[in-house]
């Protein structure tokens, strides 16, 4: 999956978001601080590819903010290893 943006969430919030995203059919991936080192300890990242605008508006409303841009350097580093 091409990673575009993400939202950091607590472990306890992740299941709630996962359920809602699955119900709407939104593509995503969950990553830990091992996958995405910029995350704080105790956080997970819900990572999204580029998605259609209407779907992004729904996701943005769900999280009450714009997503954070997924760092390009990490995706390139992981592809090389």
Short mmCIF file of C-alpha atoms in Angstrom, two decimals:
data_model
loop_
_atom_site.label_atom_id
_atom_site.label_comp_id
_atom_site.label_asym_id
_atom_site.label_seq_id
_atom_site.Cartn_x
_atom_site.Cartn_y
_atom_site.Cartn_z
CA UNK A 1 0.00 0.00 0.00
CA UNK A 2 1.32 3.44 -0.92
CA UNK A 3 1.28 5.40 2.34
CA UNK A 4 0.01 8.98 2.15
CA UNK A 5 -1.07 10.18 5.61
CA UNK A 6 -1.68 8.90 9.13
CA UNK A 7 -3.28 9.61 12.47
CA UNK A 8 -1.54 8.73 15.74
CA UNK A 9 -3.93 7.09 18.22
CA UNK A 10 -3.62 5.35 21.58
CA UNK A 11 -3.75 1.58 21.74
CA UNK A 12 -7.12 1.83 23.50
CA UNK A 13 -8.61 3.98 20.68
CA UNK A 14 -7.30 1.82 17.82
CA UNK A 15 -10.01 -0.87 18.00
CA UNK A 16 -12.78 1.74 17.91
CA UNK A 17 -11.32 3.40 14.81
CA UNK A 18 -10.64 0.03 13.17
CA UNK A 19 -14.29 -0.99 13.58
CA UNK A 20 -15.60 2.27 12.07
CA UNK A 21 -13.12 2.25 9.17
CA UNK A 22 -13.93 -1.39 8.35
CA UNK A 23 -17.67 -0.62 8.35
CA UNK A 24 -17.11 2.19 5.82
CA UNK A 25 -14.73 0.15 3.67
CA UNK A 26 -11.88 2.65 4.05
CA UNK A 27 -8.43 1.20 3.22
CA UNK A 28 -5.85 1.57 6.01
CA UNK A 29 -2.99 -0.13 7.81
CA UNK A 30 -2.07 0.01 11.49
CA UNK A 31 1.60 0.56 12.37
CA UNK A 32 3.50 0.59 15.65
CA UNK A 33 6.47 2.76 16.71
CA UNK A 34 8.71 -0.02 15.33
CA UNK A 35 7.21 0.57 11.87
CA UNK A 36 7.00 4.35 12.17
CA UNK A 37 9.72 5.63 14.55
CA UNK A 38 8.24 9.15 14.79
CA UNK A 39 5.39 7.77 16.90
CA UNK A 40 5.44 8.26 20.65
CA UNK A 41 5.67 5.17 22.84
CA UNK A 42 2.19 3.80 23.51
CA UNK A 43 0.78 5.12 20.22
CA UNK A 44 -0.20 3.40 17.01
CA UNK A 45 -0.55 4.97 13.57
CA UNK A 46 -3.58 4.42 11.40
CA UNK A 47 -2.03 4.87 7.96
CA UNK A 48 -3.97 5.61 4.77
CA UNK A 49 -3.15 5.60 1.06
CA UNK A 50 -4.33 8.44 -1.15
CA UNK A 51 -8.10 8.16 -1.04
CA UNK A 52 -10.94 9.91 -2.88
CA UNK A 53 -11.89 13.33 -1.51
CA UNK A 54 -15.32 12.25 -0.25
CA UNK A 55 -13.72 9.39 1.71
CA UNK A 56 -11.01 11.74 3.05
CA UNK A 57 -13.67 14.16 4.31
CA UNK A 58 -15.32 11.26 6.18
CA UNK A 59 -11.97 10.19 7.69
CA UNK A 60 -11.08 13.79 8.58
CA UNK A 61 -14.43 14.17 10.35
CA UNK A 62 -13.88 10.89 12.22
CA UNK A 63 -10.51 12.05 13.58
CA UNK A 64 -11.52 15.75 13.98
CA UNK A 65 -8.45 16.96 12.05
CA UNK A 66 -6.31 16.61 8.94
CA UNK A 67 -3.99 13.64 8.83
CA UNK A 68 -0.23 13.91 9.19
CA UNK A 69 1.83 13.39 6.04
CA UNK A 70 3.49 9.98 6.03
CA UNK A 71 7.28 10.46 5.98
CA UNK A 72 8.72 9.49 2.60
CA UNK A 73 12.12 8.59 4.03
CA UNK A 74 10.68 5.79 6.17
CA UNK A 75 8.79 4.19 3.29
CA UNK A 76 11.96 4.26 1.17
CA UNK A 77 14.13 2.87 4.00
CA UNK A 78 11.79 -0.06 4.55
CA UNK A 79 11.68 -0.92 0.84
CA UNK A 80 15.49 -1.12 0.76
CA UNK A 81 15.85 -3.47 3.75
#
